[in-house]
One Martini backbone bead per residue (centre of mass of N, CA, C, O) as a GRO file, in nm:
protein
  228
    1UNK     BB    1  -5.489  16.115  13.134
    2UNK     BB    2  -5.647  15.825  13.168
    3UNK     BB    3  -5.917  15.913  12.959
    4UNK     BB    4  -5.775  15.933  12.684
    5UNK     BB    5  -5.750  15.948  12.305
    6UNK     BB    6  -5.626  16.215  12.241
    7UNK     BB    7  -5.282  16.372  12.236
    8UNK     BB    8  -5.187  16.717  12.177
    9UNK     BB    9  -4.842  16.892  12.128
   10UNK     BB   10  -4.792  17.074  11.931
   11UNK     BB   11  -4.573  17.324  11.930
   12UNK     BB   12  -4.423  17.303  12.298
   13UNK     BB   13  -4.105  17.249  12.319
   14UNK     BB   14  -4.026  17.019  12.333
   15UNK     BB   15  -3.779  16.791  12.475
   16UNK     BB   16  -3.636  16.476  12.565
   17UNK     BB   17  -3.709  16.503  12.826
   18UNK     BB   18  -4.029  16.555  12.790
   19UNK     BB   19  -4.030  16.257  12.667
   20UNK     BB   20  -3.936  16.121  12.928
   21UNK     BB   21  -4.182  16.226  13.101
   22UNK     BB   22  -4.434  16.121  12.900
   23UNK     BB   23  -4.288  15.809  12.894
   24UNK     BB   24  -4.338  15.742  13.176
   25UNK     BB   25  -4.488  15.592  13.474
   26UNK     BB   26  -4.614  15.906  13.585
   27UNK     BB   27  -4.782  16.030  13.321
   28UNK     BB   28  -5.111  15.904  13.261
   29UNK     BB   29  -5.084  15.719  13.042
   30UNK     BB   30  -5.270  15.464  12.828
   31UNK     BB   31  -5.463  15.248  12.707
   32UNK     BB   32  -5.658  15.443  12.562
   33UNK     BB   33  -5.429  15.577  12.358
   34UNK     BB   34  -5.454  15.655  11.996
   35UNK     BB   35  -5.366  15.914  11.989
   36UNK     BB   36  -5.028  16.092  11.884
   37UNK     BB   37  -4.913  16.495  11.860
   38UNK     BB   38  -4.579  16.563  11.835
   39UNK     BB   39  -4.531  16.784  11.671
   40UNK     BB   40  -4.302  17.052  11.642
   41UNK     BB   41  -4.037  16.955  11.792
   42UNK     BB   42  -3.735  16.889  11.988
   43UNK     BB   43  -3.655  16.562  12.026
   44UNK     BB   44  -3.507  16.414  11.814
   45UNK     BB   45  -3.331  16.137  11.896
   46UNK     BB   46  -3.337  16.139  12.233
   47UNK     BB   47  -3.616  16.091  12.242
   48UNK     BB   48  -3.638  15.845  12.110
   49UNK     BB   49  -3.440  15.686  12.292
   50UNK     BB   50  -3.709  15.718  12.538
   51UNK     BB   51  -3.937  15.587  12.394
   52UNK     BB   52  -3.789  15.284  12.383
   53UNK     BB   53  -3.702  15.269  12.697
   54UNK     BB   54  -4.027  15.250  12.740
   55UNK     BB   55  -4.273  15.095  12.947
   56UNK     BB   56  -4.512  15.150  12.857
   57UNK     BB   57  -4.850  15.105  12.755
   58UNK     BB   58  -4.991  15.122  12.433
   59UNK     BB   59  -5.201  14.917  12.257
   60UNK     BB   60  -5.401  15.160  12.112
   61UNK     BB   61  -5.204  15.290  11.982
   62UNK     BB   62  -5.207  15.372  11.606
   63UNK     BB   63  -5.123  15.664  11.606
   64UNK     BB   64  -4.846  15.895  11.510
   65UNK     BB   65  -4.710  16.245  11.526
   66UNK     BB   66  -4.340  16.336  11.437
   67UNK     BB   67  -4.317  16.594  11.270
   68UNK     BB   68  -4.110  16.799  11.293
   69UNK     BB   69  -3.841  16.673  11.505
   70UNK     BB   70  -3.526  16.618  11.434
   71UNK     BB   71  -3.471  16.344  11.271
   72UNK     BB   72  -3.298  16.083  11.251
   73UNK     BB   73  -3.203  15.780  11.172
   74UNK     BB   74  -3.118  15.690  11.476
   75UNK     BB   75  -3.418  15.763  11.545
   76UNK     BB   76  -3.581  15.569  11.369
   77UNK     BB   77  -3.463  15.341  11.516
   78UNK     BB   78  -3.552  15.412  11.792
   79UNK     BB   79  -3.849  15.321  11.713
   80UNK     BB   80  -3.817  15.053  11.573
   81UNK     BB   81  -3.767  14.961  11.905
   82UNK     BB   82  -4.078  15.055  12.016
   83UNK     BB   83  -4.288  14.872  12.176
   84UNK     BB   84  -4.524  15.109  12.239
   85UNK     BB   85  -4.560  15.103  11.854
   86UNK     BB   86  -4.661  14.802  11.786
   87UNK     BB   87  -4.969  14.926  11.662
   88UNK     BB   88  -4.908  15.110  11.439
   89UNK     BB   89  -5.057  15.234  11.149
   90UNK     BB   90  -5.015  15.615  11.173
   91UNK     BB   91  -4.735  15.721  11.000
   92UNK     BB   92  -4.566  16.050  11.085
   93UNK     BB   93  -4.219  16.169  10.955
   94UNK     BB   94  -4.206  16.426  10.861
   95UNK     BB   95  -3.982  16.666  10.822
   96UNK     BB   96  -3.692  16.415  10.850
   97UNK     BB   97  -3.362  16.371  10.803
   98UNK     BB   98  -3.336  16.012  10.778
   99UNK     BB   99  -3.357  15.939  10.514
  100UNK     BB  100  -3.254  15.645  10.386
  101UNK     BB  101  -3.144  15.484  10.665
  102UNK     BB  102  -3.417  15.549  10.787
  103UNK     BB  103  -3.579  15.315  10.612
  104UNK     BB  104  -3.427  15.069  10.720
  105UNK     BB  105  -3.565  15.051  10.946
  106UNK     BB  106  -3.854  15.102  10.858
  107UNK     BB  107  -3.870  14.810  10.695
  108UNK     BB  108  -3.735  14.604  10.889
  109UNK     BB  109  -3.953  14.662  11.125
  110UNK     BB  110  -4.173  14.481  11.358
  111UNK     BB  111  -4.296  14.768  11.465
  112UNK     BB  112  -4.460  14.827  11.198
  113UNK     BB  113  -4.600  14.620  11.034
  114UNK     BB  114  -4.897  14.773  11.069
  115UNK     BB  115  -4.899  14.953  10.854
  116UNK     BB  116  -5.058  15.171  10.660
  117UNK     BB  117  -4.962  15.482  10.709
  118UNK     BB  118  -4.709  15.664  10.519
  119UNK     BB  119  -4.510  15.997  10.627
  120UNK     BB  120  -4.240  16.088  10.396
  121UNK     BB  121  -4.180  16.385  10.395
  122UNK     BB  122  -3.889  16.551  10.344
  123UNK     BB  123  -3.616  16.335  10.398
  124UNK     BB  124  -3.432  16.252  10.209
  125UNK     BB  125  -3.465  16.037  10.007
  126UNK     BB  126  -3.392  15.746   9.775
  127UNK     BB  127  -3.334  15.495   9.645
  128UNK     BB  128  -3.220  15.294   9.888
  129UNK     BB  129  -3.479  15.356  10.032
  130UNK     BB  130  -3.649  15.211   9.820
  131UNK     BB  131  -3.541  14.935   9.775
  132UNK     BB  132  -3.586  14.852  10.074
  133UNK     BB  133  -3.894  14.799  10.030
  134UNK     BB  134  -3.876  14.577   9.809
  135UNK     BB  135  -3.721  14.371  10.017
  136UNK     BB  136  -3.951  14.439  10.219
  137UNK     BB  137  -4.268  14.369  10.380
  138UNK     BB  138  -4.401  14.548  10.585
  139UNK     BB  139  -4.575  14.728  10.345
  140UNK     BB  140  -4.790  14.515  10.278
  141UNK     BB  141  -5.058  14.711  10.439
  142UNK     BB  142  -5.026  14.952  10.237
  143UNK     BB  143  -5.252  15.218  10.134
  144UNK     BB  144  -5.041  15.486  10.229
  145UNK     BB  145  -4.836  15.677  10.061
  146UNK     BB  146  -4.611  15.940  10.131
  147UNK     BB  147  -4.322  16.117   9.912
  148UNK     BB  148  -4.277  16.412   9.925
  149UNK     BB  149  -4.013  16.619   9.860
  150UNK     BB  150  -3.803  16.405   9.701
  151UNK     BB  151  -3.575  16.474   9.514
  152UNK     BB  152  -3.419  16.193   9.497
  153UNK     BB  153  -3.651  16.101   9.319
  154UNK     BB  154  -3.673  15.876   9.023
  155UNK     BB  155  -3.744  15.700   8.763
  156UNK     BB  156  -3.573  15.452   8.906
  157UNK     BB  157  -3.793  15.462   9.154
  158UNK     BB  158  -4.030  15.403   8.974
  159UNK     BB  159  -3.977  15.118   8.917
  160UNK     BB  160  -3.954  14.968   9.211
  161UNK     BB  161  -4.274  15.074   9.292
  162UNK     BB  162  -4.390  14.921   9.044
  163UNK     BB  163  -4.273  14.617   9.126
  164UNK     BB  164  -4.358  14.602   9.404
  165UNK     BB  165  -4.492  14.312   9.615
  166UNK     BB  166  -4.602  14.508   9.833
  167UNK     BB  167  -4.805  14.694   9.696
  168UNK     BB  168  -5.054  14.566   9.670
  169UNK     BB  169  -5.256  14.773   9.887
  170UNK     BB  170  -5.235  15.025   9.719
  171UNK     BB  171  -5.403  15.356   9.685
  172UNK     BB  172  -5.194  15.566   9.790
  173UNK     BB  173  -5.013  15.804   9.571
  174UNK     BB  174  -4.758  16.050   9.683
  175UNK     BB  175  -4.527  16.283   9.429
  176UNK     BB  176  -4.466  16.564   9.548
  177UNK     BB  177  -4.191  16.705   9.429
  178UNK     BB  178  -3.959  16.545   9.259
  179UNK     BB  179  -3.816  16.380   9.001
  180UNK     BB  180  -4.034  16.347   8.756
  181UNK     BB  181  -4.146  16.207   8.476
  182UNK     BB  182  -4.354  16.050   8.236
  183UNK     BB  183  -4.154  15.792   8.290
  184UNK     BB  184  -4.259  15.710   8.548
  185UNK     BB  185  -4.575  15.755   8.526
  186UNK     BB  186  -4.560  15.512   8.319
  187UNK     BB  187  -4.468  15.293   8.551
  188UNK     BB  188  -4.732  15.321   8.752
  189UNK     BB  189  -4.938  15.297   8.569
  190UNK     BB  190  -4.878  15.012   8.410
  191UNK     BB  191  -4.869  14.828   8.689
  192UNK     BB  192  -4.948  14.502   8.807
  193UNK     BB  193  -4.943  14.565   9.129
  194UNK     BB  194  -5.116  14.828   9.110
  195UNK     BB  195  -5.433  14.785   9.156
  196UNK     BB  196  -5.567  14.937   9.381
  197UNK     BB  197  -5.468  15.217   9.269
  198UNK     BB  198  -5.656  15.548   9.264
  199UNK     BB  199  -5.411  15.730   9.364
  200UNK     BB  200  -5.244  16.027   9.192
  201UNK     BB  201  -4.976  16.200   9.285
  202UNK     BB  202  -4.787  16.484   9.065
  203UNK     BB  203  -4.749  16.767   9.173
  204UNK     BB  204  -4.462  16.912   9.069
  205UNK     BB  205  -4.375  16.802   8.785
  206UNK     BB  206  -4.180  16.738   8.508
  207UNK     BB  207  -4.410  16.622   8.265
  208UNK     BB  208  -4.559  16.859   8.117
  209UNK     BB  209  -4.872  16.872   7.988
  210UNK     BB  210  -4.908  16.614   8.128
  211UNK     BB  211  -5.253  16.545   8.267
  212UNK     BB  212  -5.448  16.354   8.376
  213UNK     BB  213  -5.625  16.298   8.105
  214UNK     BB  214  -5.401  16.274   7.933
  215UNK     BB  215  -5.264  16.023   8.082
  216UNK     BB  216  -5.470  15.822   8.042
  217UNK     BB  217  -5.464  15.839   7.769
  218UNK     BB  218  -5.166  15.742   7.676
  219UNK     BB  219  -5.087  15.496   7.869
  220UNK     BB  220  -5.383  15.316   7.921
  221UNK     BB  221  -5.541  15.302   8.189
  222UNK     BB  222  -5.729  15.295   8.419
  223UNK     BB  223  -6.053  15.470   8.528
  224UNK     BB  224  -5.984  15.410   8.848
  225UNK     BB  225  -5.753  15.645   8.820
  226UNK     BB  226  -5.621  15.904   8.975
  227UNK     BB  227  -5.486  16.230   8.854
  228UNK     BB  228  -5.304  16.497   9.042
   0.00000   0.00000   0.00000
């Protein structure tokens, strides 16, 4: 494993156990390693809790995909306390029941602060995990941020995420199945904070025939957001 830069594990019935020997000192993995995909694996909060303990440096890692993996708001923590995660650009927590609890951890995590995408679909999500980023600046740097299929996210989570001064360089916004009106796509696309936003994703949502340029007709956006 020592001269790894990619290594995918998905779907491999990994367990607690099973990551607390792949972040062990006798693992193999080392400072090469950019890529890793564990999602769809069974680690739970206990794996993240042996990630966190884990003596192991991987300066290089900067992706990590951790997608339905059992983990709650608790592992979530144990996550942002992972000193090996400290270079992390592109995080996938998808299907994984976080919560807003689990928002409130990495948006104040100083491991996470270097993050550009973040994919947190069908999380749990509602609006006090959207305050949360509000409030803290964490989230700086992202350029894609994707919330799809949190039901609790409605026009008034859509207020928050347009006045967000910290997402001043989201690029892409992806907000399918959500639970937003055209008054939210209304407070998105009018935002004058969210100005290099160029993709919006909003497919799955009740928003009644105004679609596409039917809203940027509408709203009155500029010409170089694109609406899906």
């Amino acid at each position: 494993l020592q001269s790894l830069i990619k290594l995918s594990l998905t779907g491999c019935s990994l367990t607690p156990e099973s990551v607390k020997i792949l972040f062990g000192p006798n693992s193999g993995m080392n400072q090469h390693l950019v890529k890793l995909n564990l999602s769809q694996n069974m680690i739970g909060n206990k794996g993240c809790q042996f990630i966190m303990e884990a003596k192991i440096k991987l300066p290089k890692l900067t992706k990590l995909n951790i997608k339905n993996c059992e983990i709650g708001a608790s592992g979530a923590s144990f996550l942002c306390n992972s000193q090996c995660l400290a270079n992390i650009t592109c995080l996938d927590l998808s299907d994984n029941p976080i919560s807003s609890a689990g928002c409130d951890f990495i948006f104040t995590s100083r491991i996470f602060s270097q993050l550009e995408i973040l994919k947190l679909k069908s999380c749990n999500i509602g609006l006090q995990g959207i305050k949360k980023m509000h409030e803290n600046s964490v989230v700086k740097r992202l350029v894609n941020l994707e919330l799809d299929h949190n039901k609790a996210l409605n026009n008034e989570s859509m207020e928050y995420i347009a006045s967000n001064p910290n997402l001043i360089n989201l690029e892409l916004l992806s907000l399918v199945g959500v639970s937003i009106s055209i008054k939210g796509v209304e407070k998105l696309c009018q935002s004058t904070i969210l100005n290099k936003l160029t993709t919006l994703k909003i497919f799955g949502n009740e928003i009644g025939r105004l679609v596409g340029q039917d809203i940027q007709k509408q709203t009155k956006i500029r010409k170089n957001l694109t609406i899906l």
